[in-house]
Amino acid sequence: MDKFLINGPCKVKGQVVISGSKNASLAILAATLLFDKPVEIKNLPAVRDIDTMLKLLKSLGLKIAINKNNKSVLISRSKNINNLASYSLVKTMRAGILVLGALVAKNGKAITSLPGGCLIGARPVNFHLNSLKKLGMKYFIKKGYIYAKIKNNLVGSEIKFPKISVGATENTIIASCLAKGRTILKNCAIEPEIKDLTNFLKKAGARIKWVGKRTVVIDGVKSLNSISYSVMGDRIECGTFCVAAALSEGNLKIKGFDPRLINTELNLLKQLGAKIKKTNNEILIKGSKIIKNVKHLVTKEYPNFPTDLQAQLMVLLCKAEGRSIITENIFENRFMHVAELRRLGAKILIKNNKAIIEGNTKFEGAELMSSDLRASVALVLAAIVAKGRSIINRIYHLDRGYEQLENKLKKIGVNIKRIS
Ligand code: EPZ
């Protein structure tokens, strides 16, 4: 298993280009199951989760022509359509559940593996199933698989999500595109990746209209048109590099992402002392010597502070002057990085879903273990500013969602090496 060797402390300096969004790509790729005609998706990040999703789509009967250099794929329907999304593929990437809505809407049936839990939580899919049921999907669960089918068509309905869920919103929007009649979805998640999905579908002729902050109306159509679409930049990768600059008294120009989509994060980093300038797809960020603490930060759904940046921000707060508190409100077990940060010298107390972080930590290099994708990148950030050598094990977690991470970090001055 690969590991990273990092010698710190380093200050990040220079320019970094943000790759395509993993999470927007996963939803958009799942939605290609709705199409009769070929569809081209561009700016896909070269990360393992995308490979897994492409393998899943291939196993479902789609033809995938990959064009490596411009990171695009041309997807077209083959003759032998299959409706089984197998556990072997879905178990490594919970977003596999996103094919359920498309399969049922397009093929009228599906056998999809339940995603199963992961390190950050149980990852239930009850909201997905309940909303698809309201559109007419019948299903039962047996031996870890969802056996789903419909009579003739899905039929539009009015649905209010009991809790805001990114995946359930995406699955239901995708399914509603081909349903008969009107679907009104309330209490939707409104992450930028979901807007990227609806922009993609609208460009292909789906009739989707966001009418309220969290309400979307979808009028089903017979079929979608052949289009080419370029996926947005990765919001969490961008946020991660912003934290890297704020953390290491760095000076970064970050390109390829619309800064308006991370206003909350950028305002918080400014509050903590970073100097930030924005243009329409560039962020200039300079870290300050003194990092201020934050009394109490709570992770919430967009447009609030995202759970996917919680671990990265915790590293920054370890270096802040004074104590900070973070409450993790989205997932039930998303503090795996804390035990590892303690090995670097962090002083963090966990009380249920609250982390109390003592500041002024002087990180000392150590050997560390990755866990989930975002916790792992937090360890990389801490190792960058730690004194001495750190080794980070099991970095396959990072390869799931960060494209060329070590090369991007090397280019901005980090002393990092991948050991296979
Ligand atoms: C998406 O996961 C992202 N994954 C996650 O990013 C992200 O952390 C999460 O949204 C929150 O923003 C992808 O987009 C592929 P949810 P998702 O449904 O859709 C509970 C990363 O690192 N819930 O918004 O699974 C759930 O347990 C990943 O890129 C139910 O109870 O998140 C969680 O507590 C990690 N029942 C909360 O809702 C359901 O049917 C939010 O989950 C669905 C969710």
Short mmCIF file of C-alpha atoms and ligand atoms in Angstrom, two decimals:
data_model
loop_
_atom_site.label_atom_id
_atom_site.label_comp_id
_atom_site.label_asym_id
_atom_site.label_seq_id
_atom_site.Cartn_x
_atom_site.Cartn_y
_atom_site.Cartn_z
CA MET A 1 0.00 0.00 0.00
CA ASP A 2 1.30 3.45 -0.95
CA LYS A 3 2.33 5.98 1.65
CA PHE A 4 3.40 9.64 1.66
CA LEU A 5 6.70 10.83 3.11
CA ILE A 6 6.53 14.54 4.03
CA ASN A 7 9.30 16.68 5.51
CA GLY A 8 8.11 19.88 7.16
CA PRO A 9 7.67 22.64 7.89
CA CYS A 10 6.98 24.06 4.40
CA LYS A 11 5.25 27.23 3.23
CA VAL A 12 3.06 26.68 0.15
CA LYS A 13 3.79 29.21 -2.59
CA GLY A 14 2.81 29.57 -6.26
CA GLN A 15 -0.14 28.48 -8.37
CA VAL A 16 -2.43 25.50 -8.28
CA VAL A 17 -5.18 24.50 -10.75
CA ILE A 18 -8.30 22.88 -9.30
CA SER A 19 -9.49 19.64 -10.94
CA GLY A 20 -13.07 18.77 -11.86
CA SER A 21 -15.47 18.12 -9.00
CA LYS A 22 -15.57 14.46 -7.87
CA ASN A 23 -19.05 14.79 -6.37
CA ALA A 24 -20.60 16.69 -9.27
CA SER A 25 -19.03 14.17 -11.68
CA LEU A 26 -20.48 11.17 -9.82
CA ALA A 27 -24.05 12.50 -9.99
CA ILE A 28 -23.71 13.62 -13.62
CA LEU A 29 -22.20 10.28 -14.67
CA ALA A 30 -25.05 8.40 -12.95
CA ALA A 31 -27.52 10.58 -14.88
CA THR A 32 -26.02 9.48 -18.22
CA LEU A 33 -28.03 6.26 -17.76
CA LEU A 34 -31.11 8.35 -18.73
CA PHE A 35 -29.82 9.07 -22.24
CA ASP A 36 -30.62 7.24 -25.50
CA LYS A 37 -28.03 9.22 -27.44
CA PRO A 38 -24.29 9.74 -26.82
CA VAL A 39 -23.29 12.27 -24.19
CA GLU A 40 -19.84 13.75 -23.57
CA ILE A 41 -18.69 14.70 -20.07
CA LYS A 42 -15.52 16.84 -19.80
CA ASN A 43 -13.19 17.98 -17.01
CA LEU A 44 -13.59 14.71 -15.07
CA PRO A 45 -11.01 14.38 -12.26
CA ALA A 46 -8.67 11.40 -12.66
CA VAL A 47 -9.51 9.88 -9.26
CA ARG A 48 -10.44 6.36 -8.20
CA ASP A 49 -14.09 7.07 -7.43
CA ILE A 50 -14.60 8.23 -11.03
CA ASP A 51 -12.93 5.06 -12.33
CA THR A 52 -15.26 3.03 -10.11
CA MET A 53 -18.34 4.88 -11.36
CA LEU A 54 -17.25 4.38 -15.00
CA LYS A 55 -16.76 0.64 -14.29
CA LEU A 56 -20.25 0.57 -12.76
CA LEU A 57 -21.80 2.28 -15.80
CA LYS A 58 -19.98 -0.16 -18.12
CA SER A 59 -21.34 -3.09 -16.07
CA LEU A 60 -24.81 -1.60 -16.63
CA GLY A 61 -24.37 -1.71 -20.40
CA LEU A 62 -23.07 1.75 -21.30
CA LYS A 63 -20.19 2.12 -23.77
CA ILE A 64 -17.48 4.41 -22.39
CA ALA A 65 -14.83 5.98 -24.64
CA ILE A 66 -12.23 7.64 -22.42
CA ASN A 67 -10.12 10.49 -23.75
CA LYS A 68 -7.37 10.73 -21.12
CA ASN A 69 -5.69 13.93 -22.15
CA ASN A 70 -8.71 16.15 -22.08
CA LYS A 71 -10.19 14.21 -19.18
CA SER A 72 -13.42 13.53 -21.02
CA VAL A 73 -15.59 10.50 -21.70
CA LEU A 74 -18.08 9.81 -24.48
CA ILE A 75 -20.90 7.64 -23.12
CA SER A 76 -23.44 5.80 -25.29
CA ARG A 77 -26.07 3.17 -24.69
CA SER A 78 -25.21 -0.33 -25.91
CA LYS A 79 -27.66 -3.05 -26.89
CA ASN A 80 -27.10 -5.22 -23.82
CA ILE A 81 -28.47 -3.13 -20.98
CA ASN A 82 -28.07 -4.67 -17.55
CA ASN A 83 -29.80 -3.54 -14.37
CA LEU A 84 -27.59 -5.02 -11.68
CA ALA A 85 -25.37 -2.61 -9.73
CA SER A 86 -23.19 -5.09 -7.90
CA TYR A 87 -21.92 -4.93 -4.31
CA SER A 88 -18.34 -5.40 -5.52
CA LEU A 89 -18.46 -1.94 -7.12
CA VAL A 90 -20.91 -0.15 -4.81
CA LYS A 91 -19.16 -1.22 -1.57
CA THR A 92 -16.07 0.88 -2.40
CA MET A 93 -18.06 3.93 -3.42
CA ARG A 94 -21.37 4.70 -1.72
CA ALA A 95 -22.32 7.08 -4.51
CA GLY A 96 -23.12 3.94 -6.51
CA ILE A 97 -26.63 4.25 -5.08
CA LEU A 98 -27.09 7.23 -7.42
CA VAL A 99 -27.68 4.88 -10.38
CA LEU A 100 -30.90 3.60 -8.80
CA GLY A 101 -33.11 6.53 -9.81
CA ALA A 102 -31.77 6.57 -13.38
CA LEU A 103 -32.12 2.79 -13.87
CA VAL A 104 -35.69 2.71 -12.62
CA ALA A 105 -36.68 5.80 -14.63
CA LYS A 106 -35.08 4.57 -17.85
CA ASN A 107 -35.28 0.76 -17.72
CA GLY A 108 -38.20 0.34 -15.36
CA LYS A 109 -36.25 -1.86 -12.98
CA ALA A 110 -33.00 -2.20 -11.02
CA ILE A 111 -31.17 -4.47 -8.62
CA THR A 112 -28.83 -2.20 -6.70
CA SER A 113 -26.57 -3.10 -3.82
CA LEU A 114 -27.25 -1.21 -0.61
CA PRO A 115 -24.17 1.02 -0.20
CA GLY A 116 -23.28 -0.17 3.26
CA GLY A 117 -21.68 2.04 5.86
CA CYS A 118 -18.26 3.62 5.89
CA LEU A 119 -15.90 5.10 8.45
CA ILE A 120 -17.80 8.38 8.75
CA GLY A 121 -21.21 6.89 9.34
CA ALA A 122 -23.95 4.39 8.60
CA ARG A 123 -24.83 6.11 5.31
CA PRO A 124 -28.50 4.99 5.22
CA VAL A 125 -30.51 5.49 2.00
CA ASN A 126 -34.03 5.64 3.42
CA PHE A 127 -34.65 9.14 2.02
CA HIS A 128 -33.63 7.91 -1.46
CA LEU A 129 -36.00 4.93 -1.27
CA ASN A 130 -38.95 6.81 0.23
CA SER A 131 -38.87 9.56 -2.39
CA LEU A 132 -38.48 7.15 -5.33
CA LYS A 133 -41.39 5.16 -3.86
CA LYS A 134 -43.52 8.31 -3.97
CA LEU A 135 -42.75 8.49 -7.70
CA GLY A 136 -44.12 4.96 -8.10
CA MET A 137 -41.08 2.73 -7.55
CA LYS A 138 -41.93 -0.60 -5.86
CA TYR A 139 -39.05 -2.31 -4.06
CA PHE A 140 -37.99 -4.87 -1.52
CA ILE A 141 -34.61 -5.48 0.08
CA LYS A 142 -33.04 -8.94 0.15
CA LYS A 143 -29.52 -10.05 1.01
CA GLY A 144 -28.16 -6.49 0.83
CA TYR A 145 -29.74 -5.70 -2.52
CA ILE A 146 -32.61 -3.36 -3.42
CA TYR A 147 -34.93 -5.08 -5.93
CA ALA A 148 -36.82 -2.21 -7.58
CA LYS A 149 -39.31 -1.97 -10.40
CA ILE A 150 -42.17 0.18 -11.71
CA LYS A 151 -45.42 -0.60 -13.55
CA ASN A 152 -45.15 1.58 -16.67
CA ASN A 153 -43.67 4.97 -15.81
CA LEU A 154 -42.63 6.85 -12.76
CA VAL A 155 -45.32 9.45 -12.05
CA GLY A 156 -44.55 12.97 -10.86
CA SER A 157 -45.43 13.75 -7.25
CA GLU A 158 -44.94 16.36 -4.53
CA ILE A 159 -42.17 15.28 -2.13
CA LYS A 160 -40.71 17.04 0.92
CA PHE A 161 -37.44 15.53 2.14
CA PRO A 162 -37.61 14.93 5.93
CA LYS A 163 -33.96 15.98 6.19
CA ILE A 164 -31.65 17.70 3.72
CA SER A 165 -29.74 15.02 1.81
CA VAL A 166 -27.37 15.59 -1.12
CA GLY A 167 -27.66 12.05 -2.51
CA ALA A 168 -31.41 11.71 -2.04
CA THR A 169 -31.95 15.08 -3.77
CA GLU A 170 -29.74 14.01 -6.70
CA ASN A 171 -31.32 10.55 -7.04
CA THR A 172 -34.84 11.96 -7.06
CA ILE A 173 -34.08 14.79 -9.48
CA ILE A 174 -32.50 12.30 -11.89
CA ALA A 175 -35.49 9.94 -11.69
CA SER A 176 -38.06 12.77 -12.05
CA CYS A 177 -36.60 13.89 -15.41
CA LEU A 178 -38.34 11.00 -17.21
CA ALA A 179 -41.35 10.67 -14.91
CA LYS A 180 -44.83 11.36 -16.26
CA GLY A 181 -46.00 14.81 -15.24
CA ARG A 182 -44.79 17.26 -12.62
CA THR A 183 -42.60 16.58 -9.59
CA ILE A 184 -42.14 19.19 -6.87
CA LEU A 185 -39.23 18.53 -4.47
CA LYS A 186 -39.05 20.49 -1.23
CA ASN A 187 -36.31 20.79 1.41
CA CYS A 188 -33.70 19.90 -1.21
CA ALA A 189 -29.97 20.02 -0.67
CA ILE A 190 -28.60 22.93 -2.74
CA GLU A 191 -24.87 22.20 -2.86
CA PRO A 192 -23.23 23.67 -6.02
CA GLU A 193 -22.69 20.11 -7.25
CA ILE A 194 -26.46 19.65 -7.35
CA LYS A 195 -26.84 22.84 -9.39
CA ASP A 196 -24.15 21.48 -11.72
CA LEU A 197 -26.25 18.32 -12.12
CA THR A 198 -29.42 20.30 -12.90
CA ASN A 199 -27.51 22.59 -15.31
CA PHE A 200 -26.28 19.45 -17.10
CA LEU A 201 -29.78 17.95 -17.30
CA LYS A 202 -31.40 21.24 -18.39
CA LYS A 203 -28.81 21.60 -21.16
CA ALA A 204 -29.92 18.12 -22.35
CA GLY A 205 -33.56 19.23 -22.45
CA ALA A 206 -34.81 18.24 -19.01
CA ARG A 207 -37.44 20.66 -17.71
CA ILE A 208 -36.11 21.68 -14.30
CA LYS A 209 -36.77 24.95 -12.48
CA TRP A 210 -35.49 26.01 -9.07
CA VAL A 211 -38.43 28.02 -7.71
CA GLY A 212 -37.49 28.54 -4.06
CA LYS A 213 -34.35 28.32 -1.91
CA ARG A 214 -34.74 24.57 -1.53
CA THR A 215 -37.63 23.83 -3.94
CA VAL A 216 -37.28 22.48 -7.46
CA VAL A 217 -40.00 21.70 -10.03
CA ILE A 218 -39.38 19.05 -12.67
CA ASP A 219 -41.72 18.36 -15.62
CA GLY A 220 -40.91 14.94 -17.05
CA VAL A 221 -39.84 14.61 -20.70
CA LYS A 222 -39.79 11.62 -23.05
CA SER A 223 -36.04 11.65 -23.67
CA LEU A 224 -32.90 13.76 -23.36
CA ASN A 225 -30.71 15.19 -26.12
CA SER A 226 -27.11 14.41 -26.95
CA ILE A 227 -24.85 17.06 -25.36
CA SER A 228 -21.32 17.82 -24.23
CA TYR A 229 -20.88 19.18 -20.70
CA SER A 230 -17.89 20.31 -18.65
CA VAL A 231 -18.06 19.56 -14.92
CA MET A 232 -17.47 22.37 -12.38
CA GLY A 233 -14.26 22.64 -10.31
CA ASP A 234 -13.94 20.70 -7.08
CA ARG A 235 -15.18 22.86 -4.18
CA ILE A 236 -13.56 20.76 -1.46
CA GLU A 237 -10.19 20.50 -3.22
CA CYS A 238 -10.27 24.30 -3.57
CA GLY A 239 -11.14 24.73 0.10
CA THR A 240 -8.34 22.34 1.05
CA PHE A 241 -5.70 24.41 -0.80
CA CYS A 242 -7.09 27.60 0.77
CA VAL A 243 -6.56 26.05 4.21
CA ALA A 244 -3.03 24.97 3.17
CA ALA A 245 -2.15 28.62 2.42
CA ALA A 246 -3.80 29.94 5.61
CA LEU A 247 -2.06 27.26 7.68
CA SER A 248 1.52 27.64 6.42
CA GLU A 249 1.80 31.44 6.04
CA GLY A 250 1.58 30.50 2.37
CA ASN A 251 0.86 32.55 -0.72
CA LEU A 252 -1.25 30.77 -3.35
CA LYS A 253 -3.00 31.61 -6.60
CA ILE A 254 -5.80 29.05 -6.97
CA LYS A 255 -7.31 28.75 -10.45
CA GLY A 256 -10.21 26.84 -12.00
CA PHE A 257 -12.91 27.44 -9.43
CA ASP A 258 -15.63 30.09 -8.97
CA PRO A 259 -14.82 31.68 -5.55
CA ARG A 260 -18.44 32.79 -5.09
CA LEU A 261 -19.28 29.13 -4.36
CA ILE A 262 -17.13 29.08 -1.22
CA ASN A 263 -17.99 32.48 0.27
CA THR A 264 -18.67 31.00 3.69
CA GLU A 265 -15.28 29.31 3.82
CA LEU A 266 -13.36 32.31 2.47
CA ASN A 267 -15.06 34.70 4.93
CA LEU A 268 -14.14 32.37 7.78
CA LEU A 269 -10.48 32.17 6.65
CA LYS A 270 -10.40 35.99 6.46
CA GLN A 271 -11.82 36.15 9.98
CA LEU A 272 -8.97 33.84 11.09
CA GLY A 273 -6.39 36.18 9.56
CA ALA A 274 -5.84 35.19 5.92
CA LYS A 275 -5.65 37.88 3.23
CA ILE A 276 -7.88 36.96 0.27
CA LYS A 277 -8.50 38.52 -3.17
CA LYS A 278 -11.02 37.01 -5.64
CA THR A 279 -11.65 37.32 -9.39
CA ASN A 280 -14.21 35.34 -11.37
CA ASN A 281 -12.27 32.09 -11.34
CA GLU A 282 -9.19 32.81 -9.26
CA ILE A 283 -8.44 33.11 -5.56
CA LEU A 284 -5.31 34.83 -4.21
CA ILE A 285 -4.78 33.79 -0.61
CA LYS A 286 -2.00 34.73 1.82
CA GLY A 287 -1.70 33.10 5.21
CA SER A 288 -0.96 35.26 8.25
CA LYS A 289 1.60 34.62 10.98
CA ILE A 290 -1.07 34.88 13.66
CA ILE A 291 -4.09 32.62 13.16
CA LYS A 292 -7.13 33.59 15.18
CA ASN A 293 -9.34 30.99 16.86
CA VAL A 294 -13.07 30.56 16.28
CA LYS A 295 -15.33 30.32 19.32
CA HIS A 296 -17.69 27.73 17.90
CA LEU A 297 -17.99 26.41 14.33
CA VAL A 298 -20.88 24.11 13.35
CA THR A 299 -20.86 22.10 10.13
CA LYS A 300 -24.18 22.39 8.28
CA GLU A 301 -25.67 21.94 4.84
CA TYR A 302 -24.75 24.39 2.06
CA PRO A 303 -24.46 27.39 2.09
CA ASN A 304 -23.10 26.91 5.60
CA PHE A 305 -19.67 25.51 6.54
CA PRO A 306 -19.32 22.04 4.90
CA THR A 307 -18.62 18.82 6.76
CA ASP A 308 -16.11 17.93 4.01
CA LEU A 309 -13.81 20.73 5.17
CA GLN A 310 -14.21 20.12 8.90
CA ALA A 311 -11.04 18.01 9.29
CA GLN A 312 -8.94 20.45 7.28
CA LEU A 313 -10.15 23.41 9.32
CA MET A 314 -9.43 21.56 12.55
CA VAL A 315 -5.74 21.44 11.58
CA LEU A 316 -5.77 25.21 11.10
CA LEU A 317 -7.45 25.74 14.47
CA CYS A 318 -4.76 23.65 16.17
CA LYS A 319 -2.37 26.44 15.12
CA ALA A 320 -4.73 29.24 16.16
CA GLU A 321 -4.23 31.44 19.22
CA GLY A 322 -6.56 30.14 21.88
CA ARG A 323 -9.27 27.51 22.07
CA SER A 324 -11.83 26.68 19.33
CA ILE A 325 -14.82 24.36 19.22
CA ILE A 326 -16.14 22.48 16.17
CA THR A 327 -19.51 20.70 16.19
CA GLU A 328 -19.92 18.06 13.45
CA ASN A 329 -23.62 18.10 12.64
CA ILE A 330 -23.86 16.02 9.47
CA PHE A 331 -22.14 12.68 10.08
CA GLU A 332 -22.11 10.68 13.29
CA ASN A 333 -18.46 9.65 13.25
CA ARG A 334 -16.33 12.18 11.46
CA PHE A 335 -13.51 12.77 13.94
CA MET A 336 -11.22 9.91 12.84
CA HIS A 337 -8.47 12.43 12.12
CA VAL A 338 -8.36 13.56 15.79
CA ALA A 339 -6.46 10.53 17.15
CA GLU A 340 -3.91 10.92 14.33
CA LEU A 341 -3.54 14.68 14.88
CA ARG A 342 -2.84 13.93 18.55
CA ARG A 343 0.15 11.82 17.38
CA LEU A 344 1.51 15.03 15.85
CA GLY A 345 1.01 16.85 19.15
CA ALA A 346 -2.53 18.23 18.84
CA LYS A 347 -4.51 18.81 22.03
CA ILE A 348 -8.12 18.03 21.15
CA LEU A 349 -10.90 16.80 23.40
CA ILE A 350 -13.94 15.04 21.91
CA LYS A 351 -17.33 15.23 23.60
CA ASN A 352 -20.00 13.49 21.48
CA ASN A 353 -20.12 15.48 18.23
CA LYS A 354 -18.05 18.36 19.63
CA ALA A 355 -14.27 18.79 19.30
CA ILE A 356 -12.57 21.22 21.70
CA ILE A 357 -9.29 22.29 20.14
CA GLU A 358 -6.48 23.89 22.18
CA GLY A 359 -4.47 26.23 19.93
CA ASN A 360 -0.78 27.10 19.65
CA THR A 361 0.14 23.53 18.75
CA LYS A 362 3.65 22.88 17.47
CA PHE A 363 3.19 19.81 15.29
CA GLU A 364 6.09 17.31 15.36
CA GLY A 365 6.37 14.85 12.46
CA ALA A 366 5.11 11.29 13.13
CA GLU A 367 3.85 8.13 11.39
CA LEU A 368 0.11 8.42 10.65
CA MET A 369 -2.81 6.34 9.35
CA SER A 370 -5.33 7.64 6.81
CA SER A 371 -9.02 6.86 7.31
CA ASP A 372 -11.69 8.61 5.22
CA LEU A 373 -10.87 10.82 2.26
CA ARG A 374 -11.10 14.19 3.99
CA ALA A 375 -9.52 13.10 7.27
CA SER A 376 -6.53 11.86 5.24
CA VAL A 377 -5.97 15.21 3.55
CA ALA A 378 -6.09 16.86 7.00
CA LEU A 379 -3.13 14.66 7.99
CA VAL A 380 -1.26 15.85 4.88
CA LEU A 381 -1.92 19.48 5.86
CA ALA A 382 -0.68 18.89 9.40
CA ALA A 383 2.42 17.05 8.14
CA ILE A 384 3.22 20.01 5.83
CA VAL A 385 3.58 22.36 8.82
CA ALA A 386 4.95 19.74 11.26
CA LYS A 387 8.63 19.90 12.19
CA GLY A 388 10.50 16.92 10.78
CA ARG A 389 9.42 13.83 8.90
CA SER A 390 5.92 12.38 8.71
CA ILE A 391 4.78 9.18 7.04
CA ILE A 392 1.11 8.86 6.07
CA ASN A 393 -0.07 5.28 5.46
CA ARG A 394 -3.00 3.94 3.37
CA ILE A 395 -3.14 6.95 1.05
CA TYR A 396 -5.46 5.01 -1.28
CA HIS A 397 -8.13 6.93 0.63
CA LEU A 398 -6.68 10.13 -0.85
CA ASP A 399 -6.47 8.65 -4.34
CA ARG A 400 -10.26 8.29 -4.25
CA GLY A 401 -10.83 12.01 -4.39
CA TYR A 402 -7.70 14.12 -4.95
CA GLU A 403 -6.16 14.20 -8.42
CA GLN A 404 -2.34 14.26 -8.56
CA LEU A 405 -2.19 15.51 -4.97
CA GLU A 406 1.52 14.98 -4.41
CA ASN A 407 2.46 16.57 -7.76
CA LYS A 408 0.27 19.62 -7.06
CA LEU A 409 1.81 19.94 -3.58
CA LYS A 410 5.39 19.48 -4.88
CA LYS A 411 4.82 22.29 -7.39
CA ILE A 412 3.89 24.71 -4.59
CA GLY A 413 6.91 23.88 -2.44
CA VAL A 414 5.94 20.91 -0.31
CA ASN A 415 8.65 18.32 0.36
CA ILE A 416 6.52 15.23 -0.34
CA LYS A 417 7.23 11.83 -1.87
CA ARG A 418 4.96 8.85 -2.63
CA ILE A 419 6.47 5.54 -1.53
CA SER A 420 4.87 2.54 -3.22
C1 EPZ B 1 -22.65 13.65 -0.12
O1 EPZ B 1 -22.84 12.43 0.58
C2 EPZ B 1 -21.17 13.71 -0.48
N1 EPZ B 1 -20.83 12.59 -1.33
C3 EPZ B 1 -20.34 13.67 0.81
O2 EPZ B 1 -18.97 13.83 0.43
C4 EPZ B 1 -20.72 14.86 1.68
O3 EPZ B 1 -20.00 14.78 2.89
C5 EPZ B 1 -22.23 14.79 1.96
O4 EPZ B 1 -22.96 14.78 0.72
C6 EPZ B 1 -22.72 15.99 2.78
O5 EPZ B 1 -22.43 17.18 2.10
C7 EPZ B 1 -21.09 12.67 -2.66
O6 EPZ B 1 -21.62 13.65 -3.15
C8 EPZ B 1 -20.68 11.48 -3.48
P1 EPZ B 1 -26.22 13.23 2.57
P2 EPZ B 1 -24.36 11.90 0.87
O7 EPZ B 1 -27.22 12.35 1.95
O8 EPZ B 1 -25.23 12.22 -0.28
C9 EPZ B 1 -28.11 11.15 6.38
C10 EPZ B 1 -16.74 13.21 0.21
O9 EPZ B 1 -15.82 13.21 1.02
N2 EPZ B 1 -28.95 10.43 5.41
O10 EPZ B 1 -26.34 14.72 2.37
O11 EPZ B 1 -24.26 10.50 1.32
C11 EPZ B 1 -26.65 10.76 6.27
O12 EPZ B 1 -26.37 9.63 7.06
C12 EPZ B 1 -18.10 12.70 0.64
O13 EPZ B 1 -16.65 13.61 -0.98
C13 EPZ B 1 -29.98 9.61 5.90
O14 EPZ B 1 -30.18 9.49 7.10
O15 EPZ B 1 -24.76 12.82 2.11
C14 EPZ B 1 -25.94 11.99 6.80
O16 EPZ B 1 -25.92 11.95 8.21
C15 EPZ B 1 -18.10 12.21 2.06
N3 EPZ B 1 -30.75 8.93 5.00
C16 EPZ B 1 -26.85 13.14 6.36
O17 EPZ B 1 -28.13 12.56 6.07
C17 EPZ B 1 -30.56 9.05 3.63
O18 EPZ B 1 -31.32 8.43 2.85
C18 EPZ B 1 -26.37 13.86 5.11
O19 EPZ B 1 -26.14 12.89 4.13
C19 EPZ B 1 -29.50 9.87 3.18
C20 EPZ B 1 -28.72 10.56 4.08
#
